[in-house]
């Protein structure tokens, strides 16, 4: 199509190159018209969101000057961050209409945190992280119909808060927050968006690469975390936690295997398969080796390597139907 993925080494952080629609038929892609776009302080970064129909092999423009596309659960709208206003916008997939639903306070250096947007199961509300880099973060609830004004679920806090993920079946949001334990680590929390109190779910296990992702039935949250009291403290492993069942499981043990030749240092970025019985994840190997993509069975714990690659960014891995 004569279009390009945005290049590396630019001021705007591209955490994702696209997103798969809930039915698995469409890709929302962030593309530029030039391999090395012209950048000006007086104009928005020229990246746009396109919709690619994987069956028909057709491509159409959905939103100009947009990045970080996130599908609504019903597949009818996309939320995205504008490179022009830096606020949060939504686009109607069918008619292409776009509108801003949350304007950031740019005068006071506010922005929407990367990987900081999540939809409610009914596709009406959005929870976002409004940040002032190196100063504060806040978790904000947005009514996309705009019948209600934005409401802070967690007001501006000096502790780092991010990566919110709404349960697919309940009014419950999981997120990472460094509050607690004197600000050490980034722990897993949950909050009820109707005004319920927030609750810390993990202690001594700090969240690392990737999102804390719910299984489709809302029973389990998978995340990558670094345990604090083990001797080899720079390794991360995969964990499962059930807020309702009060269960906590460790799926991998990088410390045990870290002395073996070719072993992985960390297991990061878990993604559920659609049937909720496997997790696809990234192994970061010893220095000088390729990054690996693996799959682990939750039924018997067996692991299998899928492929090797040079690098995987925070949100550049997808698992389709």
Coordinates of C-alpha atoms in Angstrom, one line a residue:
X1 CA 0.0 0.0 0.0
X2 CA 3.0 2.3 0.0
X3 CA 2.7 3.0 3.7
X4 CA 5.2 2.5 6.6
X5 CA 5.4 1.7 10.3
X6 CA 6.6 4.7 12.2
X7 CA 10.4 4.7 12.5
X8 CA 12.3 4.2 15.7
X9 CA 14.2 7.0 17.5
X10 CA 11.6 9.7 17.5
X11 CA 10.2 11.8 20.3
X12 CA 6.7 10.1 20.3
X13 CA 6.8 6.7 22.0
X14 CA 5.0 4.2 19.9
X15 CA 4.1 1.3 22.2
X16 CA 2.0 -0.5 19.6
X17 CA 1.9 -0.7 15.8
X18 CA -1.7 -1.8 15.8
X19 CA -4.5 -3.7 17.4
X20 CA -6.7 -6.6 16.4
X21 CA -10.5 -6.2 16.4
X22 CA -12.5 -8.3 18.9
X23 CA -13.8 -10.6 16.1
X24 CA -10.3 -11.0 14.7
X25 CA -11.2 -9.7 11.2
X26 CA -9.7 -6.3 11.2
X27 CA -6.4 -4.7 12.1
X28 CA -6.1 -1.0 13.2
X29 CA -2.6 0.0 12.0
X30 CA -0.5 3.1 12.8
X31 CA 1.2 4.0 9.6
X32 CA 3.0 6.9 7.9
X33 CA 3.1 8.0 4.3
X34 CA 6.9 8.2 4.3
X35 CA 9.5 5.9 5.7
X36 CA 11.1 8.8 7.5
X37 CA 8.4 11.4 7.9
X38 CA 9.1 15.2 8.0
X39 CA 8.7 16.4 11.6
X40 CA 7.9 19.9 12.5
X41 CA 7.3 21.6 15.9
X42 CA 4.4 23.4 14.3
X43 CA 2.5 20.4 13.1
X44 CA 1.4 17.0 14.5
X45 CA 3.4 14.0 13.9
X46 CA 2.1 12.6 10.6
X47 CA 1.0 9.1 11.7
X48 CA -2.5 8.0 11.0
X49 CA -4.7 5.0 11.9
X50 CA -5.8 2.7 9.1
X51 CA -8.2 -0.2 9.1
X52 CA -7.0 -3.4 7.3
X53 CA -9.6 -6.0 6.4
X54 CA -7.6 -9.3 6.7
X55 CA -10.0 -11.3 4.6
X56 CA -10.6 -8.8 1.8
X57 CA -7.0 -7.4 1.9
X58 CA -8.3 -3.8 1.8
X59 CA -7.0 -0.8 3.6
X60 CA -8.8 2.5 4.5
X61 CA -8.0 5.5 6.5
X62 CA -9.9 5.8 9.8
X63 CA -8.3 8.7 11.8
X64 CA -5.7 11.3 10.9
X65 CA -2.9 12.1 13.4
X66 CA -3.6 9.2 15.7
X67 CA -1.6 6.6 17.6
X68 CA -2.3 3.9 20.3
X69 CA -5.5 2.5 18.8
X70 CA -7.7 0.4 21.2
X71 CA -10.8 -1.4 20.1
X72 CA -14.1 -1.2 22.1
X73 CA -15.3 -4.7 23.2
X74 CA -18.2 -4.5 20.7
X75 CA -15.8 -3.7 17.8
X76 CA -17.8 -0.5 16.8
X77 CA -15.3 2.2 18.0
X78 CA -11.6 2.8 18.5
X79 CA -10.1 5.0 21.2
X80 CA -6.8 6.6 20.3
X81 CA -4.4 9.4 21.3
X82 CA -4.2 12.4 19.0
X83 CA -0.8 13.6 17.9
X84 CA -2.4 17.0 17.3
X85 CA -4.2 17.7 20.6
X86 CA -2.6 14.9 22.7
X87 CA -6.1 14.2 24.1
X88 CA -8.1 11.0 23.9
X89 CA -10.4 10.6 20.8
X90 CA -12.8 7.9 19.6
X91 CA -13.6 7.0 16.0
X92 CA -16.7 5.2 14.7
X93 CA -15.5 2.3 12.7
X94 CA -18.5 2.3 10.4
X95 CA -18.9 5.9 9.4
X96 CA -15.4 7.3 10.3
X97 CA -16.7 10.1 12.6
X98 CA -14.2 11.2 15.2
X99 CA -14.5 13.3 18.4
X100 CA -12.4 14.1 21.4
X101 CA -13.7 12.7 24.7
X102 CA -10.9 13.9 27.0
X103 CA -8.7 17.0 26.6
X104 CA -5.5 17.0 28.5
X105 CA -4.1 20.1 30.3
X106 CA -1.2 20.6 28.0
X107 CA -0.3 24.0 29.6
X108 CA 0.6 22.1 32.8
X109 CA 2.4 19.3 30.9
X110 CA -0.3 16.7 31.3
X111 CA -0.5 13.8 28.8
X112 CA -2.1 10.3 28.5
X113 CA 0.3 7.7 29.6
X114 CA 1.4 5.0 27.1
X115 CA -0.6 1.8 27.5
X116 CA -2.9 3.9 29.8
X117 CA -6.3 3.4 28.2
X118 CA -8.9 0.6 28.7
X119 CA -12.6 0.1 27.8
X120 CA -15.4 -1.0 30.0
X121 CA -17.1 -4.3 29.0
X122 CA -20.2 -2.4 27.8
X123 CA -18.1 -0.3 25.5
X124 CA -19.4 3.0 27.1
X125 CA -16.7 4.0 29.6
X126 CA -12.9 4.4 29.4
X127 CA -10.4 4.4 32.2
X128 CA -7.3 6.3 31.4
X129 CA -4.0 7.4 33.1
X130 CA -3.5 11.1 33.0
X131 CA 0.2 11.8 33.8
X132 CA 2.7 14.6 34.4
X133 CA 6.0 12.9 33.6
X134 CA 8.1 12.3 36.7
X135 CA 5.6 14.2 38.8
X136 CA 2.2 12.6 39.1
X137 CA -0.4 10.2 37.7
X138 CA -4.1 9.9 38.1
X139 CA -6.7 7.2 37.1
X140 CA -9.7 8.9 35.4
X141 CA -13.1 7.5 34.3
X142 CA -14.6 8.9 31.1
X143 CA -18.1 8.5 29.8
X144 CA -17.8 8.4 26.0
X145 CA -21.5 9.5 25.7
X146 CA -20.4 12.5 27.8
X147 CA -23.6 12.5 29.9
X148 CA -21.2 12.5 32.9
X149 CA -18.1 14.6 33.4
X150 CA -14.7 12.8 33.8
X151 CA -14.2 11.6 37.3
X152 CA -10.9 10.8 39.1
X153 CA -11.0 7.2 40.4
X154 CA -7.5 7.8 41.9
X155 CA -6.6 11.5 42.3
X156 CA -3.1 12.8 41.3
X157 CA -0.5 10.7 43.2
X158 CA 3.3 11.0 43.2
X159 CA 3.5 7.2 43.0
X160 CA 3.7 5.7 39.5
X161 CA 0.3 4.3 38.3
X162 CA -0.2 2.7 34.9
X163 CA -1.3 -0.1 32.6
X164 CA -5.0 -0.3 33.6
X165 CA -7.1 -3.2 32.4
X166 CA -10.9 -3.5 32.8
X167 CA -12.3 -6.9 33.6
X168 CA -14.1 -8.3 30.5
X169 CA -17.1 -9.3 32.7
X170 CA -17.3 -7.0 35.7
X171 CA -16.9 -3.5 37.0
X172 CA -13.3 -4.1 38.2
X173 CA -10.1 -2.5 36.9
X174 CA -6.7 -4.0 37.5
X175 CA -3.7 -1.7 37.3
X176 CA -0.1 -1.3 38.5
X177 CA 0.8 1.2 41.2
X178 CA 3.9 1.8 43.2
X179 CA 1.9 3.0 46.3
X180 CA 2.4 0.7 49.3
X181 CA 5.6 -0.7 50.7
X182 CA 7.0 2.8 50.9
X183 CA 6.7 3.2 47.1
X184 CA 9.0 0.2 46.4
X185 CA 8.1 -1.7 43.2
X186 CA 5.0 -1.5 41.1
X187 CA 2.3 -3.8 42.5
X188 CA -1.0 -5.1 41.2
X189 CA -4.1 -3.4 42.4
X190 CA -7.8 -3.5 41.6
X191 CA -10.5 -0.8 42.0
X192 CA -14.3 -0.7 41.4
X193 CA -15.1 2.2 39.1
X194 CA -18.4 2.9 40.9
X195 CA -16.4 4.5 43.7
X196 CA -15.3 1.4 45.6
X197 CA -12.0 1.4 47.5
X198 CA -8.8 0.2 45.8
X199 CA -7.2 -3.0 47.0
X200 CA -3.6 -4.1 46.7
X201 CA -3.3 -7.7 45.5
X202 CA 0.4 -8.4 45.5
X203 CA 3.3 -7.9 48.0
X204 CA 7.0 -8.5 47.3
X205 CA 6.3 -9.1 43.6
X206 CA 6.8 -6.0 41.4
X207 CA 5.1 -5.8 38.0
X208 CA 7.4 -5.7 35.0
X209 CA 7.0 -5.8 31.2
X210 CA 3.5 -6.1 29.7
X211 CA 0.0 -5.5 30.8
X212 CA -1.9 -7.2 33.7
X213 CA -4.3 -9.1 31.5
X214 CA -7.6 -10.7 32.5
X215 CA -8.7 -14.1 31.3
X216 CA -11.9 -13.8 29.2
X217 CA -14.0 -15.2 32.1
X218 CA -12.7 -12.6 34.5
X219 CA -11.4 -15.1 37.0
X220 CA -7.6 -14.7 36.6
X221 CA -5.2 -12.0 35.9
X222 CA -1.8 -12.9 34.2
X223 CA 1.1 -10.6 34.7
X224 CA 4.9 -10.5 34.7
X225 CA 6.5 -9.8 38.0
X226 CA 9.9 -9.7 39.8
X227 CA 10.0 -11.3 43.2
X228 CA 11.9 -9.2 45.7
X229 CA 13.3 -11.6 48.3
X230 CA 15.1 -14.1 46.0
X231 CA 18.8 -13.9 45.5
X232 CA 18.7 -13.3 41.8
X233 CA 16.5 -10.1 41.9
X234 CA 16.7 -9.0 38.3
X235 CA 14.6 -11.9 36.9
X236 CA 10.9 -11.7 36.1
X237 CA 8.4 -14.5 35.9
X238 CA 4.8 -15.1 34.9
X239 CA 2.2 -15.1 37.6
X240 CA -1.6 -15.7 37.9
X241 CA -3.8 -14.2 40.5
X242 CA -7.5 -14.6 41.2
X243 CA -9.0 -11.6 43.0
X244 CA -12.3 -13.5 43.8
X245 CA -10.7 -16.9 44.8
X246 CA -7.8 -15.3 46.6
X247 CA -5.3 -17.6 44.8
X248 CA -1.8 -16.7 43.6
X249 CA 0.3 -18.9 41.3
X250 CA 3.8 -18.7 39.9
X251 CA 4.0 -20.2 36.4
X252 CA 7.7 -19.8 35.6
X253 CA 10.9 -19.8 37.6
X254 CA 13.7 -17.9 35.8
X255 CA 15.9 -17.9 38.9
X256 CA 16.1 -21.7 39.0
X257 CA 17.0 -21.9 35.3
X258 CA 19.2 -18.8 35.0
X259 CA 22.5 -20.7 35.4
X260 CA 21.8 -23.0 32.5
X261 CA 23.4 -22.2 29.1
X262 CA 21.0 -20.3 26.9
X263 CA 18.5 -19.9 29.6
X264 CA 16.2 -16.9 29.9
X265 CA 16.7 -14.0 32.2
X266 CA 13.0 -12.9 32.3
X267 CA 9.6 -14.0 31.2
X268 CA 7.6 -10.9 30.1
X269 CA 4.4 -9.7 28.3
X270 CA 2.0 -12.6 28.8
X271 CA -1.0 -12.7 26.5
X272 CA -4.0 -15.1 26.8
X273 CA -4.9 -17.4 24.0
X274 CA -8.7 -17.0 23.2
X275 CA -9.5 -20.3 25.0
X276 CA -7.8 -19.2 28.2
X277 CA -5.8 -22.4 28.5
X278 CA -2.4 -21.1 27.3
X279 CA -0.3 -17.9 27.6
X280 CA 2.0 -16.6 24.9
X281 CA 4.9 -14.7 26.4
X282 CA 8.4 -13.2 25.6
X283 CA 11.6 -14.6 27.0
X284 CA 14.4 -12.1 27.3
X285 CA 17.6 -14.2 27.0
X286 CA 21.1 -13.8 28.2
X287 CA 23.1 -11.0 26.6
X288 CA 23.9 -11.4 23.0
X289 CA 21.1 -13.9 22.2
X290 CA 17.8 -13.4 20.4
X291 CA 14.6 -12.7 22.1
X292 CA 12.2 -15.7 22.1
X293 CA 8.5 -16.1 22.0
X294 CA 7.1 -19.0 24.0
X295 CA 3.8 -20.5 24.9
X296 CA 3.0 -22.2 28.2
X297 CA 0.1 -24.5 28.9
X298 CA -1.9 -23.8 32.0
X299 CA -3.2 -27.4 32.1
X300 CA 0.2 -29.1 32.6
X301 CA 2.8 -26.4 32.7
X302 CA 4.6 -27.5 29.5
X303 CA 6.4 -24.8 27.5
X304 CA 7.2 -24.6 23.8
X305 CA 9.3 -22.1 21.9
X306 CA 7.5 -20.5 18.9
X307 CA 10.2 -18.4 17.3
X308 CA 13.2 -16.1 17.8
X309 CA 13.4 -12.4 16.9
X310 CA 15.6 -9.4 17.5
X311 CA 13.3 -7.5 19.8
X312 CA 9.7 -7.2 21.0
X313 CA 8.4 -3.8 22.2
X314 CA 5.9 -3.4 25.0
X315 CA 2.8 -3.8 22.9
X316 CA 3.9 -5.2 19.6
X317 CA 2.8 -8.9 20.1
X318 CA -0.7 -10.0 19.3
X319 CA -2.5 -13.3 19.7
X320 CA -5.3 -13.9 17.1
X321 CA -8.2 -16.2 17.0

